[in-house]
mmCIF file of C-alpha atoms in Angstrom:
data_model
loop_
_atom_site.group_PDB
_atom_site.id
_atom_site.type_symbol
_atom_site.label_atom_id
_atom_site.label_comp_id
_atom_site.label_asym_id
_atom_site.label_seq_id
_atom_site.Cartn_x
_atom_site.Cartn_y
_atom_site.Cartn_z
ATOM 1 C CA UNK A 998 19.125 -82.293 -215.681
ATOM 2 C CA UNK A 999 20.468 -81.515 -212.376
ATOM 3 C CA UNK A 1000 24.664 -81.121 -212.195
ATOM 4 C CA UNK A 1001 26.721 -82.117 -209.444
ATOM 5 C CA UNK A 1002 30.414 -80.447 -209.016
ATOM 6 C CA UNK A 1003 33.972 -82.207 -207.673
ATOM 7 C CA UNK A 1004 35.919 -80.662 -204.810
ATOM 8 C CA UNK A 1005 37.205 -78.309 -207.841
ATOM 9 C CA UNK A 1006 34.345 -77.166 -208.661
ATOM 10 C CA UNK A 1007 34.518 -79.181 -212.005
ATOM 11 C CA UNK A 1008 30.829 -78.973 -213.379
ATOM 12 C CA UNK A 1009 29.419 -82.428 -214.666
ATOM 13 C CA UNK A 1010 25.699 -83.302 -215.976
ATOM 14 C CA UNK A 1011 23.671 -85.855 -214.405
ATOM 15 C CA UNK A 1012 21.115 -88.022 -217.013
ATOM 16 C CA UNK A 1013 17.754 -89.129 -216.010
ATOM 17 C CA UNK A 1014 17.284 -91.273 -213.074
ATOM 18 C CA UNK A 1015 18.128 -94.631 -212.691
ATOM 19 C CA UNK A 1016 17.346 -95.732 -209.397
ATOM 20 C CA UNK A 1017 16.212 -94.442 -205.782
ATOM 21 C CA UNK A 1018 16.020 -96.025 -202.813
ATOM 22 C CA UNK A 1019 15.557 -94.870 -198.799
ATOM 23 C CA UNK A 1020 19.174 -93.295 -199.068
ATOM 24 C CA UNK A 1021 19.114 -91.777 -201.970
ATOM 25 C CA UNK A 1022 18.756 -91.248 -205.789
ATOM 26 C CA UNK A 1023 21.166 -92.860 -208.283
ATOM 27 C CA UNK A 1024 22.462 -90.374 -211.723
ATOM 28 C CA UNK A 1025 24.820 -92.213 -214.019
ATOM 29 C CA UNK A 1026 26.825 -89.115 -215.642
ATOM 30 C CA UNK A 1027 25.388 -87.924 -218.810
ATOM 31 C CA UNK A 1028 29.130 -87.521 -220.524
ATOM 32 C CA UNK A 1029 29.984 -90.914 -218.624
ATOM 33 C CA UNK A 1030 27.526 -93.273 -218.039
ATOM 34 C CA UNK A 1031 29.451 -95.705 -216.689
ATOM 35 C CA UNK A 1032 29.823 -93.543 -213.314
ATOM 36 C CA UNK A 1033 27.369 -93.322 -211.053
ATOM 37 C CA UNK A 1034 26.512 -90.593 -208.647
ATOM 38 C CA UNK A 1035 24.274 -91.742 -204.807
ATOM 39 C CA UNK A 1036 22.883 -88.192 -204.224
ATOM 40 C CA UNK A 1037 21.580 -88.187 -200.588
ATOM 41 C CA UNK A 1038 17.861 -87.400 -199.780
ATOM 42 C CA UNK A 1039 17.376 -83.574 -198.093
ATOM 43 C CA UNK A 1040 16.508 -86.060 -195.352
ATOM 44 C CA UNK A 1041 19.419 -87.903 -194.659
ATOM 45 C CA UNK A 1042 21.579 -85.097 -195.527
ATOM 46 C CA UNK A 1043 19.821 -82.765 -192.901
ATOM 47 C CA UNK A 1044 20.723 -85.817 -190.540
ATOM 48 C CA UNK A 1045 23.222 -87.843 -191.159
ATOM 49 C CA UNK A 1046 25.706 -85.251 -193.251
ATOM 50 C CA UNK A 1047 28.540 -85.003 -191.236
ATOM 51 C CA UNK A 1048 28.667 -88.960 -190.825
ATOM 52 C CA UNK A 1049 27.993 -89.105 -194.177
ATOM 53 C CA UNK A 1050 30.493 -87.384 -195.552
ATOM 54 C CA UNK A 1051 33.128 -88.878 -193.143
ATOM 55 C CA UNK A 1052 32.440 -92.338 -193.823
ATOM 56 C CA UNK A 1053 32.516 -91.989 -197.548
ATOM 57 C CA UNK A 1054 35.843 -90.144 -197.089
ATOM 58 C CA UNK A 1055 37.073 -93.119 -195.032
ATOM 59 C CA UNK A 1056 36.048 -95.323 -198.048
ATOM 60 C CA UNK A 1057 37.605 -93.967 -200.525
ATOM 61 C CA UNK A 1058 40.934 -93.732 -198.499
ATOM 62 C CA UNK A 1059 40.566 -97.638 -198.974
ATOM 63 C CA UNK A 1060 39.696 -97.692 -202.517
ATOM 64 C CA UNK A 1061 43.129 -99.168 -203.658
ATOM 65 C CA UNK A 1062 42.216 -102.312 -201.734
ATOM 66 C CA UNK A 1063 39.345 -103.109 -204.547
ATOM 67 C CA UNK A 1064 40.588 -101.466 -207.330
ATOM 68 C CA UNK A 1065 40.371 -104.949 -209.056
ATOM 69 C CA UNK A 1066 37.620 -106.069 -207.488
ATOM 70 C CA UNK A 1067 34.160 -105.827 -209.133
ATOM 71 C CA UNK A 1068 32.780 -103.534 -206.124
ATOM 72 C CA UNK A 1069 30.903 -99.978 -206.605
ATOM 73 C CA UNK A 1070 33.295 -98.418 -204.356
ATOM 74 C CA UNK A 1071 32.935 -94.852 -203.398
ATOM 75 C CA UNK A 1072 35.194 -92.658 -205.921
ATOM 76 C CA UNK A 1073 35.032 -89.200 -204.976
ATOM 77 C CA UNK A 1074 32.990 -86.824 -202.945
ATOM 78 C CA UNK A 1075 30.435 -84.457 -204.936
ATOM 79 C CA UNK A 1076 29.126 -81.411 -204.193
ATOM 80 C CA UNK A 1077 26.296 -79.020 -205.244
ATOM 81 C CA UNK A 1078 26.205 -75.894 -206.873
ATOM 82 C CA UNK A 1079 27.268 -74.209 -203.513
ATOM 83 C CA UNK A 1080 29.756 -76.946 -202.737
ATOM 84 C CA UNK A 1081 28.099 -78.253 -200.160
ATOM 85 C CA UNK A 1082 28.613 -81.992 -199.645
ATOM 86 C CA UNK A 1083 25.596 -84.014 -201.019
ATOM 87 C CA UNK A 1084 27.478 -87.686 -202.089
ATOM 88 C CA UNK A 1085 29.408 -89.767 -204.013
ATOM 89 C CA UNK A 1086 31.028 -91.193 -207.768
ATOM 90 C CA UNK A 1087 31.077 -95.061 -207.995
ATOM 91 C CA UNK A 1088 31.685 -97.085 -211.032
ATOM 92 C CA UNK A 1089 28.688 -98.582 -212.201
ATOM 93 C CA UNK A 1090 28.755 -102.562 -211.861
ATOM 94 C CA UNK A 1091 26.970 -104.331 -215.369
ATOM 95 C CA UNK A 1092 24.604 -107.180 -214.753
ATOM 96 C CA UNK A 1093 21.791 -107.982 -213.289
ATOM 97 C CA UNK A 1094 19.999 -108.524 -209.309
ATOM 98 C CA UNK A 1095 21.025 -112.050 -207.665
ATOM 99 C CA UNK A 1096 17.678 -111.776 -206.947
ATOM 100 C CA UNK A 1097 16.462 -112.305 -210.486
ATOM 101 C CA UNK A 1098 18.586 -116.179 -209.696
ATOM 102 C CA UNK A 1099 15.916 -116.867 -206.546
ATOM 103 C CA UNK A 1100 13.313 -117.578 -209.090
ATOM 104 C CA UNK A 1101 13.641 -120.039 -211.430
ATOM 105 C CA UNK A 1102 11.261 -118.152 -213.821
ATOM 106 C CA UNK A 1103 13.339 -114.722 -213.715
ATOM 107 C CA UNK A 1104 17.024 -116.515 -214.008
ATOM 108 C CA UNK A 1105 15.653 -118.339 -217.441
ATOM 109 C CA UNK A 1106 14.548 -115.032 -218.618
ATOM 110 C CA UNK A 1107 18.010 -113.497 -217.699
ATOM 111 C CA UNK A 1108 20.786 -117.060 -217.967
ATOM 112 C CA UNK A 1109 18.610 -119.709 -220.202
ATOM 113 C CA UNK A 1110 21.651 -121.735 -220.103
ATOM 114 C CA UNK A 1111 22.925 -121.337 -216.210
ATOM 115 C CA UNK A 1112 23.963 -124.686 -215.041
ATOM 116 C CA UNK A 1113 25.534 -126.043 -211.651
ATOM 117 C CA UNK A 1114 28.823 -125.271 -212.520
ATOM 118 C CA UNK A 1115 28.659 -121.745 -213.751
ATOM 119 C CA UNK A 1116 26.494 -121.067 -210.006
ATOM 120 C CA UNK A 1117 29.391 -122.790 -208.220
ATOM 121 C CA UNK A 1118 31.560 -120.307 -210.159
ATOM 122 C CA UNK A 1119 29.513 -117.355 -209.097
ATOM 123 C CA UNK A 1120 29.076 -118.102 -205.548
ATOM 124 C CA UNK A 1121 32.970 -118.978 -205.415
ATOM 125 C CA UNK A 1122 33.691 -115.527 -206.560
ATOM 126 C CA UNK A 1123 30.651 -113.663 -204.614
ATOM 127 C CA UNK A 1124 32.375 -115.731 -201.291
ATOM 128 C CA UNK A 1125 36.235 -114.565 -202.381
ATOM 129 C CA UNK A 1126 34.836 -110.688 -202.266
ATOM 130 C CA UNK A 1127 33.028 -111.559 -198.720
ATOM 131 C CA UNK A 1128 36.409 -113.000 -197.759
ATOM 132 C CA UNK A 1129 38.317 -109.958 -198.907
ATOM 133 C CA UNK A 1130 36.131 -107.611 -197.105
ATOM 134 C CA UNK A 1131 36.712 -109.253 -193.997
ATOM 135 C CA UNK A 1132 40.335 -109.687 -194.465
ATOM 136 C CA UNK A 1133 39.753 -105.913 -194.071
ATOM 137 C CA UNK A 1134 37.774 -105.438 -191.063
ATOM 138 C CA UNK A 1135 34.645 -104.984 -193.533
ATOM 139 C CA UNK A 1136 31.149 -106.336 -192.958
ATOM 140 C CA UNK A 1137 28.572 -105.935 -195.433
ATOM 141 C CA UNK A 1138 25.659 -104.111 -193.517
ATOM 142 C CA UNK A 1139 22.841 -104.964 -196.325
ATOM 143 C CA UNK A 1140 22.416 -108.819 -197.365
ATOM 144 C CA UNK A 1141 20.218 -108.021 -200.013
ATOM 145 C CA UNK A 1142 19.899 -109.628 -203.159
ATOM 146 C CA UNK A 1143 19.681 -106.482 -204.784
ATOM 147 C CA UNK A 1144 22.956 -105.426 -203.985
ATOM 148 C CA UNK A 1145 24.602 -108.074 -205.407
ATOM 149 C CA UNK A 1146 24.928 -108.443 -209.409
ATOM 150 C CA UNK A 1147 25.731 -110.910 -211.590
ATOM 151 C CA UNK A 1148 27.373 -111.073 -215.095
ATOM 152 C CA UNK A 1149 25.623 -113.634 -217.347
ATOM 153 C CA UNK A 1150 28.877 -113.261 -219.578
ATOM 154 C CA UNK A 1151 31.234 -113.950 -216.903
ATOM 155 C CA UNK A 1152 29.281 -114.978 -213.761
ATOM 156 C CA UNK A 1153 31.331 -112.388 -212.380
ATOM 157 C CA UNK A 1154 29.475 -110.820 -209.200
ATOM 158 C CA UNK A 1155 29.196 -107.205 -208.608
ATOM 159 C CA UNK A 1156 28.991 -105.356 -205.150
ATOM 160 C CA UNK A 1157 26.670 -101.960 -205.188
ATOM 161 C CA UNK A 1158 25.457 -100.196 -202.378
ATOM 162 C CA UNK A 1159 28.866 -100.362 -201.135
ATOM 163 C CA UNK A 1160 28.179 -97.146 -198.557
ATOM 164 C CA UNK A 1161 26.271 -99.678 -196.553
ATOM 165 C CA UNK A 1162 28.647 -101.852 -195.242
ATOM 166 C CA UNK A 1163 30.846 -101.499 -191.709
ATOM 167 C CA UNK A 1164 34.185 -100.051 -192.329
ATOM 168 C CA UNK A 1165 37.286 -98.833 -189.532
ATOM 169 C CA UNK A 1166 40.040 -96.348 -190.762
ATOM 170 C CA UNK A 1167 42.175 -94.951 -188.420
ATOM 171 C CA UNK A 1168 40.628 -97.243 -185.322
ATOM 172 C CA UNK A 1169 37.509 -95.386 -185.986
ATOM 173 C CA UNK A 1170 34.415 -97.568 -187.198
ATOM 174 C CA UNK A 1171 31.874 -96.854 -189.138
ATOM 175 C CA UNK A 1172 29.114 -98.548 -188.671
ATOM 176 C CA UNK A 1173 25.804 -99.165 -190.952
ATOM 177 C CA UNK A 1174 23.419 -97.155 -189.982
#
């Protein structure tokens, strides 16, 4: 397995892939699987690097504003072998797709027993986190039931893909691209 490396140069594992999209691949850590790393494609690294990195810098200089929220929130920076910048930690957020809840099918595979009031619960919580981006000047760039997860134990929802969304530091804004 590939390794990724901190601003330190502090050497940690990656195990096997767990997801990839257009941006990038997704590595939990193999000593810490609940940590994930987004390692940009060559692609959008060879394009977008220096707004990359940037951005995700911005981010995490606003972590402290969701440290108790349920949100995959960029951690720290990672680097390759040559400490070039390539992407990002983020805790990893249990549960599973809202999407699995737009079919009636998938949710009784997933939440048998998911009634009116534990959806009212969920969406209540999913529109507090909405509320608390915007309460700081944040707007989610990817409405996509994917990036949203749910806790069947809790009906606690997640935020992932958290690189997408609109963010200003320092009156500079960052827009999705």
């Amino acid at each position: 397995m590939p390794n990724v490396f901190d601003r330190n140069g502090v050497k940690q594992q990656l195990a096997p892939l767990l997801a990839k999209g257009g941006e990038g691949k997704i590595y939990p850590l193999e000593q810490r699987p609940n940590i994930l790393i987004k390692h940009y494609t060559p692609e959008n690294l060879d394009k977008e690097k220096s707004y990359l990195e940037k951005k995700i810098e911005a981010m995490r200089k606003l972590r402290p504003l969701f440290k108790d929220r349920n949100m995959s929130w960029p951690a720290i920076s990672v680097f390759d072998e040559k400490q070039q910048w390539i992407g990002y930690a983020m805790p990893k957020i249990d549960g599973y797709t809202m999407r699995v809840l737009a079919h009636a099918i998938a949710y009784k595979k997933y939440a048998p027993d998911l009634n009116r009031h534990d959806i009212v619960k969920m969406l209540i919580y999913f529109l507090d986190s909405i509320r608390h981006l915007h309460d700081h000047n944040i707007m989610i760039g990817d409405y996509n039931l994917s990036n949203f997860m749910w806790n069947p134990a809790d009906f606690n929802v997640g935020f992932i893909d958290c690189d997408s969304y609109q963010v200003t530091m320092n009156d500079e804004t960052f827009p999705c691209l």
